[in-house]
Each structure stands twice: as structure tokens, then as C-alpha cells.
Short mmCIF file of C-alpha atoms in Angstrom, two decimals:
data_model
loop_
_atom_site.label_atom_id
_atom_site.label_comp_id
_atom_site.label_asym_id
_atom_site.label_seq_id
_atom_site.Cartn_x
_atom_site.Cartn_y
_atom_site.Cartn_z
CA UNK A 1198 29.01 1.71 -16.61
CA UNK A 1199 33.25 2.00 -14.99
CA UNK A 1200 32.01 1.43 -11.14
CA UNK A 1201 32.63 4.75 -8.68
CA UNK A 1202 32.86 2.61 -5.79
CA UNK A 1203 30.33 3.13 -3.71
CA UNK A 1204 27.54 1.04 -2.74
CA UNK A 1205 23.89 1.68 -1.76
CA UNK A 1206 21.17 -0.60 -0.07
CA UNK A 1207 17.20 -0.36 -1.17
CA UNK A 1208 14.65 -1.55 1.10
CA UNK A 1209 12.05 -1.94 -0.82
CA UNK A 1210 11.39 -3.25 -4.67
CA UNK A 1211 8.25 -1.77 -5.93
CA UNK A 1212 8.39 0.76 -9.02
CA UNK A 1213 10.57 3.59 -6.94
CA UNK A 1214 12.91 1.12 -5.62
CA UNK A 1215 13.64 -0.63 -8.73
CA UNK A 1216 13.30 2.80 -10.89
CA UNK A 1217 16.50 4.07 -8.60
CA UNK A 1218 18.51 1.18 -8.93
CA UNK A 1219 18.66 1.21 -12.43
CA UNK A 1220 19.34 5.24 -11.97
CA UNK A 1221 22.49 4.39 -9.23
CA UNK A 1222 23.85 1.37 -11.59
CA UNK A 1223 23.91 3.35 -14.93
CA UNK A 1224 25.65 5.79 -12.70
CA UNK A 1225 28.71 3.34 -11.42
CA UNK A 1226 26.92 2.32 -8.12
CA UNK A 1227 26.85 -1.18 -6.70
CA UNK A 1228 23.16 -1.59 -5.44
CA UNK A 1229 21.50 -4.20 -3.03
CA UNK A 1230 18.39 -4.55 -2.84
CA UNK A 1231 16.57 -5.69 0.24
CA UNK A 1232 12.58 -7.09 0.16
CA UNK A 1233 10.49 -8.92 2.93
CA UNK A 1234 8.02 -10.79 0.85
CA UNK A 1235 9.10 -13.76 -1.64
CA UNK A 1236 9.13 -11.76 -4.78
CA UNK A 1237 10.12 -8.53 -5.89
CA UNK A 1238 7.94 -5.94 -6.87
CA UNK A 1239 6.27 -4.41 -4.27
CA UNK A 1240 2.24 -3.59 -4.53
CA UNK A 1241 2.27 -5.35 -8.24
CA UNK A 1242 3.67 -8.44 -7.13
CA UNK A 1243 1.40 -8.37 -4.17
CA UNK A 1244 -1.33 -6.43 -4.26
CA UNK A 1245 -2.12 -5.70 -8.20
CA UNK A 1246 -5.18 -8.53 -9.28
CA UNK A 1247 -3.65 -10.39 -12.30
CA UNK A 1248 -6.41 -8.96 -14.33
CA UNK A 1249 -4.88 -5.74 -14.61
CA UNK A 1250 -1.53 -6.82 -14.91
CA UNK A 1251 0.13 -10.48 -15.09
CA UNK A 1252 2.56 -11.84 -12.97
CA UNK A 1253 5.44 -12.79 -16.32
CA UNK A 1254 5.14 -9.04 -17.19
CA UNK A 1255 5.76 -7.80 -13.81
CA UNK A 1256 8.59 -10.55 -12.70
CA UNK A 1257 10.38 -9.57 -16.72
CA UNK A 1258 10.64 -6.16 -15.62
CA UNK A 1259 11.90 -7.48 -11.86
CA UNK A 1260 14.47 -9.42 -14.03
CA UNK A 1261 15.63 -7.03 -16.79
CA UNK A 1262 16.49 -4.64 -13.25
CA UNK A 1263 18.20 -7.55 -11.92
CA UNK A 1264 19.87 -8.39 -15.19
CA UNK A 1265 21.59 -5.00 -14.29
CA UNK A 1266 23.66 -6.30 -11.97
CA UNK A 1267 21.31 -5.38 -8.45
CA UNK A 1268 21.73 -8.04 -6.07
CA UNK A 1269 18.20 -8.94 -4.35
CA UNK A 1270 17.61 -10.48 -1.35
CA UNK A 1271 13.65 -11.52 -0.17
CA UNK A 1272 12.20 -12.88 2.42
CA UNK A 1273 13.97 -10.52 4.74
CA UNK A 1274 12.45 -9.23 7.90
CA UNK A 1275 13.92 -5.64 8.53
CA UNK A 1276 14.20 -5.56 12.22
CA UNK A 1277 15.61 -8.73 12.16
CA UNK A 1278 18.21 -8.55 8.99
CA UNK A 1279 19.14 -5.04 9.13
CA UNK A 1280 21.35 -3.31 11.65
CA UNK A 1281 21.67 0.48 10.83
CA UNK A 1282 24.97 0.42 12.65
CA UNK A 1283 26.23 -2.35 10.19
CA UNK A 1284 24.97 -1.05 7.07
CA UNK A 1285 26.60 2.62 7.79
CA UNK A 1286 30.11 0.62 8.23
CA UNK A 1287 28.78 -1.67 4.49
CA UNK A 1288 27.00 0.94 2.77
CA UNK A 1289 27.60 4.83 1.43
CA UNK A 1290 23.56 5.17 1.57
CA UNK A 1291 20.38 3.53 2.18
CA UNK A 1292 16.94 3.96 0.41
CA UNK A 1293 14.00 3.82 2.23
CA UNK A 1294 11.01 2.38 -1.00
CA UNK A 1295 9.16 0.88 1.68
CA UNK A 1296 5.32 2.39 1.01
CA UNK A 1297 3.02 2.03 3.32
CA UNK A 1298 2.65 -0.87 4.63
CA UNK A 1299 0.36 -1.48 7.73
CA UNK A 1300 -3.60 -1.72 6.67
CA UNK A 1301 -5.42 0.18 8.89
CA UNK A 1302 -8.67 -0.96 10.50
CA UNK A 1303 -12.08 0.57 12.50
CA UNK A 1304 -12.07 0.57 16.08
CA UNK A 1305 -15.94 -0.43 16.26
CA UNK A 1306 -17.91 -2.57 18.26
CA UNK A 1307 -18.68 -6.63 17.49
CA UNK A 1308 -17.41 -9.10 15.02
CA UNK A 1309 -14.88 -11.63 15.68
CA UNK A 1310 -11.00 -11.45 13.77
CA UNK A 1311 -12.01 -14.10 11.44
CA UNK A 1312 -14.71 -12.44 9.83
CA UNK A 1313 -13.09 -9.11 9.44
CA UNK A 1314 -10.09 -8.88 7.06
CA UNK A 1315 -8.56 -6.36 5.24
CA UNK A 1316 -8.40 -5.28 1.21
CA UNK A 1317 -4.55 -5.60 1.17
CA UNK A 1318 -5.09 -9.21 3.06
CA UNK A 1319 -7.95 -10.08 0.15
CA UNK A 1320 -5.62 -8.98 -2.85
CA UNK A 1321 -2.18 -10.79 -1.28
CA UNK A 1322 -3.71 -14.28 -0.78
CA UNK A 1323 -5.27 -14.32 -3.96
CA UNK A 1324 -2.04 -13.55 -6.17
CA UNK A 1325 -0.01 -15.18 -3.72
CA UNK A 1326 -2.23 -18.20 -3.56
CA UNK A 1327 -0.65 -19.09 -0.32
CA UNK A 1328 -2.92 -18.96 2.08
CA UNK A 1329 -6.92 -19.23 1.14
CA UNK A 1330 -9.36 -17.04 3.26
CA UNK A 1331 -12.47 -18.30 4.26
CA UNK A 1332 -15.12 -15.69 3.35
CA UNK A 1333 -18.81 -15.76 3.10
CA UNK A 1334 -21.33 -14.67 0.77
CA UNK A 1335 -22.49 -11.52 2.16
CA UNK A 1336 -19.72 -9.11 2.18
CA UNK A 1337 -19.37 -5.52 2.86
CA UNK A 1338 -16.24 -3.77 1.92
CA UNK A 1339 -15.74 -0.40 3.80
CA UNK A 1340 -13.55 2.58 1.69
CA UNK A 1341 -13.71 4.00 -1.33
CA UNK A 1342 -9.97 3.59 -3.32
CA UNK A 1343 -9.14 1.83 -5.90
CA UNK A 1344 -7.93 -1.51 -3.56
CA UNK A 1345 -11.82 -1.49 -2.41
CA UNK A 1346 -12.82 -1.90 -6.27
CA UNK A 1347 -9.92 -4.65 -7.03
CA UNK A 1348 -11.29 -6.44 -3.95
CA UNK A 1349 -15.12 -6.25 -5.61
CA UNK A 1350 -14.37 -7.27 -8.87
CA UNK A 1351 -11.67 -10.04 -7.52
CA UNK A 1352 -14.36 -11.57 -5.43
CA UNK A 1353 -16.91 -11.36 -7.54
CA UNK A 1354 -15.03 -12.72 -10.54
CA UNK A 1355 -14.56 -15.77 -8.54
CA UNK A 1356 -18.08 -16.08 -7.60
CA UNK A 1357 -18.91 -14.46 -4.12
CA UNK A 1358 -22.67 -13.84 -3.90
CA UNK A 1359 -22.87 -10.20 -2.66
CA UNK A 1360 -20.29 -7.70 -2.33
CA UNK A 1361 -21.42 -4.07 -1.01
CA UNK A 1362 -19.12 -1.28 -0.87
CA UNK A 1363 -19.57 1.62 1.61
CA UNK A 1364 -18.25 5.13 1.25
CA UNK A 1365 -18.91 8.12 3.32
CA UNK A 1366 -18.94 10.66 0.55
CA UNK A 1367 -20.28 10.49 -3.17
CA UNK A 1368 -19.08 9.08 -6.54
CA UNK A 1369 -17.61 12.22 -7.63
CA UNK A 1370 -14.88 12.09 -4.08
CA UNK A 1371 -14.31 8.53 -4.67
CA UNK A 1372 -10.31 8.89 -5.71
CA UNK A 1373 -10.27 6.04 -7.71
CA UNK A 1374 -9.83 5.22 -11.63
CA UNK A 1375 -12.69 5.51 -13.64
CA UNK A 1376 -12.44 2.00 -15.78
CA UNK A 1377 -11.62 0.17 -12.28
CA UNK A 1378 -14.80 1.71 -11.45
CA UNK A 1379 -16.86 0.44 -14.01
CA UNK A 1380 -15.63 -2.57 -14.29
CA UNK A 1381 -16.55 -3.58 -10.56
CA UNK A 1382 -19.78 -2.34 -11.43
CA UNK A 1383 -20.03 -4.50 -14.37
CA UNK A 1384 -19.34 -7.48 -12.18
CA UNK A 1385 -21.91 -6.55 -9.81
CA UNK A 1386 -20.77 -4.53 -7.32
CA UNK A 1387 -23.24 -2.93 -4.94
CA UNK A 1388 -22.57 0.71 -3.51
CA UNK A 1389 -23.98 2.73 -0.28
CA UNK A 1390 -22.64 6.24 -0.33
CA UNK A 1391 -23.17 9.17 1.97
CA UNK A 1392 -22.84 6.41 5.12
CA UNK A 1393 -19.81 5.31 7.56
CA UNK A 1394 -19.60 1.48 9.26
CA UNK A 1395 -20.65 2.15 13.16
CA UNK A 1396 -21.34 -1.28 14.37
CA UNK A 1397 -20.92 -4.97 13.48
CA UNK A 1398 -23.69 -7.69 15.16
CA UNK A 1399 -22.69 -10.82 15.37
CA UNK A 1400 -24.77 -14.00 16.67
CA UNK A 1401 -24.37 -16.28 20.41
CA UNK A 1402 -21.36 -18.28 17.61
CA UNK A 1403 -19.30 -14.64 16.93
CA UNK A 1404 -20.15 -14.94 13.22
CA UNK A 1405 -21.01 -11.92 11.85
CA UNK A 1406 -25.13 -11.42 10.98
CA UNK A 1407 -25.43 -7.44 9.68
CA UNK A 1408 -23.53 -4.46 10.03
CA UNK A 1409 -24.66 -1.59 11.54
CA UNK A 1410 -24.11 2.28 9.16
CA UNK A 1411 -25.15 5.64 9.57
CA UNK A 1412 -25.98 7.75 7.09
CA UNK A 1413 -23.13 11.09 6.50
CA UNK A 1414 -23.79 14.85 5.05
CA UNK A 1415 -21.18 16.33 3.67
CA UNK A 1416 -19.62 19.68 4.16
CA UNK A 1417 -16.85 21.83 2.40
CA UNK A 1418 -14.52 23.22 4.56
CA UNK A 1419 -12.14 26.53 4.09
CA UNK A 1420 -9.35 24.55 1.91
CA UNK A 1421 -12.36 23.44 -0.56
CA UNK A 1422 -11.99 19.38 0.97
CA UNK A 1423 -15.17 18.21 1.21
CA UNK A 1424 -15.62 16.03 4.64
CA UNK A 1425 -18.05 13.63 5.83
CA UNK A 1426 -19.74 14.08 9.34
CA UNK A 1427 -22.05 11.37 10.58
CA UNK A 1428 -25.84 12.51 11.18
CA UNK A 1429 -27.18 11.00 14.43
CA UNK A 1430 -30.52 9.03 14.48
CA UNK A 1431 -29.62 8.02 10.96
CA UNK A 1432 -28.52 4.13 11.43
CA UNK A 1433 -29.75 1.73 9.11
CA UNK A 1434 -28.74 -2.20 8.88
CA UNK A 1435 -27.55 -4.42 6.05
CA UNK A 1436 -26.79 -8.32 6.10
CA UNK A 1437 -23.48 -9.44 6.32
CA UNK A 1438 -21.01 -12.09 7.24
CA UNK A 1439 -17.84 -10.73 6.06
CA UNK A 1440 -16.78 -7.40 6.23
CA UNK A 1441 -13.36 -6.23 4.61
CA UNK A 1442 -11.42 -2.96 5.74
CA UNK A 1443 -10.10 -1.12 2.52
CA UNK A 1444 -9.64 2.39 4.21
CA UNK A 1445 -5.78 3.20 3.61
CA UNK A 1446 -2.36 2.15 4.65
CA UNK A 1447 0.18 3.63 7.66
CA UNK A 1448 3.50 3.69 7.68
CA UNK A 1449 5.19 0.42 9.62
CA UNK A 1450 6.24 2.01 12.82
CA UNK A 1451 8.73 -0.85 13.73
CA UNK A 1452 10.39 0.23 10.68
CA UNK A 1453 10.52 4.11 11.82
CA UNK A 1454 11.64 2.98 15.32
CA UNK A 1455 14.31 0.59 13.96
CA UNK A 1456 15.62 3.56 11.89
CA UNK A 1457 14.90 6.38 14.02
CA UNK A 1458 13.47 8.54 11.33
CA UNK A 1459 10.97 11.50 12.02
CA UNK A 1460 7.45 11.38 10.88
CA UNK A 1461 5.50 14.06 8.42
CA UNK A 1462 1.96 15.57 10.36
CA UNK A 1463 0.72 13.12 7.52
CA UNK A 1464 2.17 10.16 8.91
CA UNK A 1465 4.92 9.77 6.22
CA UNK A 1466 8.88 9.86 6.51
CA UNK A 1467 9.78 13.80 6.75
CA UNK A 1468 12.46 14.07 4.13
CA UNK A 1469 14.36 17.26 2.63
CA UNK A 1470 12.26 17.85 -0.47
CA UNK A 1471 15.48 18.94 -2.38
CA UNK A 1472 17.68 15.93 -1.28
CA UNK A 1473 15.03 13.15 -0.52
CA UNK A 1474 17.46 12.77 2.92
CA UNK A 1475 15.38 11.82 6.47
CA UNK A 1476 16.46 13.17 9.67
CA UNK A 1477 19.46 10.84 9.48
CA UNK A 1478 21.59 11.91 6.05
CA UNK A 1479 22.88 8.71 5.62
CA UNK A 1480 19.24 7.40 4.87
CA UNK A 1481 17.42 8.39 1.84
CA UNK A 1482 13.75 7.92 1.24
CA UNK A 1483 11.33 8.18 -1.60
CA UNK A 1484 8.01 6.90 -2.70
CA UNK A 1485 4.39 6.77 -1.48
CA UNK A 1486 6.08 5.94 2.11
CA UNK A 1487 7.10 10.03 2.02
CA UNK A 1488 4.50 11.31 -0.31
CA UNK A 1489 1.34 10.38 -2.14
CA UNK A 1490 2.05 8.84 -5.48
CA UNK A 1491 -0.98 8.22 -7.88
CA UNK A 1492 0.93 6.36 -10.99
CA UNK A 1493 3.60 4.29 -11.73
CA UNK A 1494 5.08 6.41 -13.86
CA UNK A 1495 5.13 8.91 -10.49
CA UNK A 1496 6.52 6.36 -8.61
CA UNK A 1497 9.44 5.51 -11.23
CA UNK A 1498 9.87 9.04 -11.40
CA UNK A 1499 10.64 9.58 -7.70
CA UNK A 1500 12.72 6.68 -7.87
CA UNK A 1501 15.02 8.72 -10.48
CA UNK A 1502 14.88 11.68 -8.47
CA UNK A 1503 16.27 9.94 -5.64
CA UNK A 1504 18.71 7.80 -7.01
CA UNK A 1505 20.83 10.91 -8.47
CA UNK A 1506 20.13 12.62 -5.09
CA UNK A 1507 21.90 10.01 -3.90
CA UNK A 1508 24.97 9.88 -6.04
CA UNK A 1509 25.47 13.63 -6.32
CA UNK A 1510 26.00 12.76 -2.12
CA UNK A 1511 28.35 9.98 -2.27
CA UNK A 1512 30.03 11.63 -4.74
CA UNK A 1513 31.17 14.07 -2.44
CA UNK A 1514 31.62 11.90 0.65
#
């Protein structure tokens, strides 16, 4: 494509990031494209178990993007690599692909850090074979997504002895896909609905022994979402030396503060829905960072949206 002469940075190469720099480069933009971890690809590089999708597929679509003409660096730490004061005088725009990246965790009683880890830790060092996690063979696995299946069936693939799931609600509120489902249950995956983690007990050593849960009723409130409210007196015990957090992802707020950006009531970046722009026009952002995204073909999607967002504005700058 003849070049318009302008040039936009990505932070971020999942599917939206790469989906909008092919969108910017077929339309005469020079993209770079900015990632922290080694490889490209976001959550499928990262986070997806090889199972459902293997690395040479993922890294051939990485490549045909790069193959382009995107430049890619990795390994870069944001707050450390990117000034927004230099990029405005480098770049026309910015895109913000980041998702969410910070693994949230319970604030309850007991256990010791190196018994409690969470799903997104489990999935990375097992496609990433970098680091290997000591784990034992009791393990309880609190949430009820589709990372707290891929954790199940990637533990139990390789062997663990006993991997519980809890959820708070039932089977039917469970947002997950229905063969990841079934297929953790086929590997033998234990669940415990209708109960919430209260307590972890650990012996005089800090290793884990049993986790405390109390059973939850549900009720539907006025918007039809069903919610789950702890009934008291109704704590029960199960064994356990590991237990693994799988409950949902924030936003990285060192990111926010380094860009300044405001913040949805939903803890996302607060964009213009027509433009995709944050509080600061010269940054764009897109993806399951602003809003939830179920598919890839969602996420590629947004990434297209954005991308033409973003030329239609440096077109007229």
C-alpha cells in the first residue's frame, strides 16, 4: 500500500493489536508494535494451553502480521520504555491492546504465598516452560471461567492427583464454553457449586492443610443478574495444599497512571464508543482492556474498528 506518512505505536499484540495493524498498514500507516513478554501474541502465546491451540499456528499468524512490514519490539516494560511525551513528538497515535492484565486474588485469612498462585500464573509457566511451579496434589481452584477449566484439565493432563473447582453460583451461570467444560470433566475435574472460599488453614510449617467454604443461595436481582450471597453457619472443609485464584483480571494501574487515562465504573479504559479515543485523543484504545470481548473473532473485530478510527484521525491531523 503507497505510505500516508504517518506512524502509529501498539502496545499490545494479542488478536486486537495485531488485527489493527494489519488494518493501519493496508491503509499506508507505518506501525510499531510494542509487547512486554518474549513473544507476541498476547493471551494465546501466554495463556492459551497448547491443547487448544499450538504454539507454530499462533507464532505463523504473529509472522504473516509481521511479514507486513510491523516492526515488533518484546520484552519491553512500559513504564520503563515508553515516555508519552516522546512518543507524541515520534508518533501520530498510540493504541492501547493491553487487556487486562493484573490477576486478581481473595483477601482471606491463612496460607502462605507459595501455596497460593493464580490461573494466569498456572497457564504462563506451563506454555512458557520457564519457570516450573511447585504444586501439590490436593488442589482447589476458586472461579468459574474458562481459565479455571484450562487450569483443571492442564493439571490434570499432567498428572496432579485432585483438582476441585469452586464456584459460587450453578452450572448454568458458569460463563464458560461448553466443550472446555466437558473436557475438564472428562479428565477428572471435581466441582463444588453454590459455595465461596472463606478461609485457608495451614499447619505450625505454613503449608496449606484444608480450605475453609461456605455454602451461597442465590438471588435475582432487578436487572435479571443472578448474585451469590453467602449463608452464615454454612462452612464446610475440604483438604488442600494448593489453592489457585482463577477469579478475573484488572486493568494494570501503573499502566493507567503512566498514561493518565480515566477509568470506566467497570474498571476498564473509558473510551469514546464512536472513536475508540481515551481521555487523551492522541491515545486510542480497544480490546477486552475497554470492553468485554468473548471471541477472537470479537477481538479482531475491534481491532479493525479501531485501526480505521485511527486513520480517519491522522488523516485529518
Amino acid at each position: 500500500p503507497e505510505s500516508i506518512g504517518k506512524t502509529v505505536a501498539i502496545v499490545g499484540s494479542g488478536p486486537t493489536g495485531l488485527a489493527a495493524a494489519v488494518e493501519l498498514v493496508l491503509n499506508g500507516c507505518k506501525v510499531i508494535m510494542y509487547e512486554s513478554a518474549r513473544l507476541a501474541g498476547g493471551v494465546f502465546t501466554n495463556g492459551i494451553p497448547s491443547y487448544l491451540i499450538s504454539d507454530e499456528v499462533i507464532q505463523h499468524e504473529v509472522q504473516s502480521v509481521l511479514d507486513l512490514g510491523v516492526d515488533l519490539v518484546t520484552g519491553i516494560n512500559a513504564g520503563e520504555s515508553i515516555n508519552l511525551v516522546s512518543m507524541k513528538r515520534s508518533f501520530d497515535a498510540l493504541l492501547l491492546t493491553i487487556g487486562m492484565g493484573i490477576p486478581r486474588r481473595l483477601e482471606v485469612t491463612g496460607g502462605k504465598k507459595g501455596d497460593i498462585f493464580t490461573g494466569t500464573e498456572i497457564l504462563e509457566s506451563l506454555k512458557l516452560k520457564e519457570k516450573r511451579l511447585r504444586l501439590g496434589e490436593k488442589i482447589i481452584i476458586v472461579g468459574g471461567g474458562n481459565v479455571s477449566l484450562d487450569v483443571a484439565t492442564s493439571l490434570l493432563k499432567l498428572g496432579s492427583g485432585s483438582v476441585t473447582v469452586i464456584y459460587r453460583r450453578d452450572r448454568e451461570q458458569m460463563p464458560v464454553f461448553r466443550t472446555r467444560f466437558s473436557n475438564a470433566v472428562q479428565c477428572g475435574m471435581k466441582m463444588v457449586y453454590r459455595a465461596e472460599l472463606k478461609e485457608i488453614s495451614c499447619n505450625d510449617q505454613g503449608t496449606i492443610t484444608r480450605v475453609v467454604c461456605r455454602k451461597t443461595e442465590l438471588k435475582e436481582k432487578e436487572d435479571s443478574r443472578v448474585v451469590a450471597q453467602p449463608i452464615e453457619g454454612s462452612e464446610f472443609s475440604l483438604d488442600a495444599d494448593t489453592v489457585i485464584y482463577a477469579i478475573g483480571l484488572d486493568l494494570d494501574p501503573n499502566l493507567i497512571q503512566l498514561f493518565s487515562l480515566q477509568t470506566s465504573p467497570e474498571g476498564r479504559i473509558q473510551v469514546n464508543p464512536a472513536t475508540y479515543q481515551t481521555s487523551d485523543p492522541f491515545i486510542f484504545a480497544a480490546g477486552s482492556c475497554v470492553e468485554k470481548v468473548d471471541t477472537v473473532i470479537d477481538a479482531v473485530a475491534k481491532g479493525q474498528l479501531v485501526a480505521r478510527q485511527i486513520v480517519a484521525k491522522v488523516l485529518q491531523d
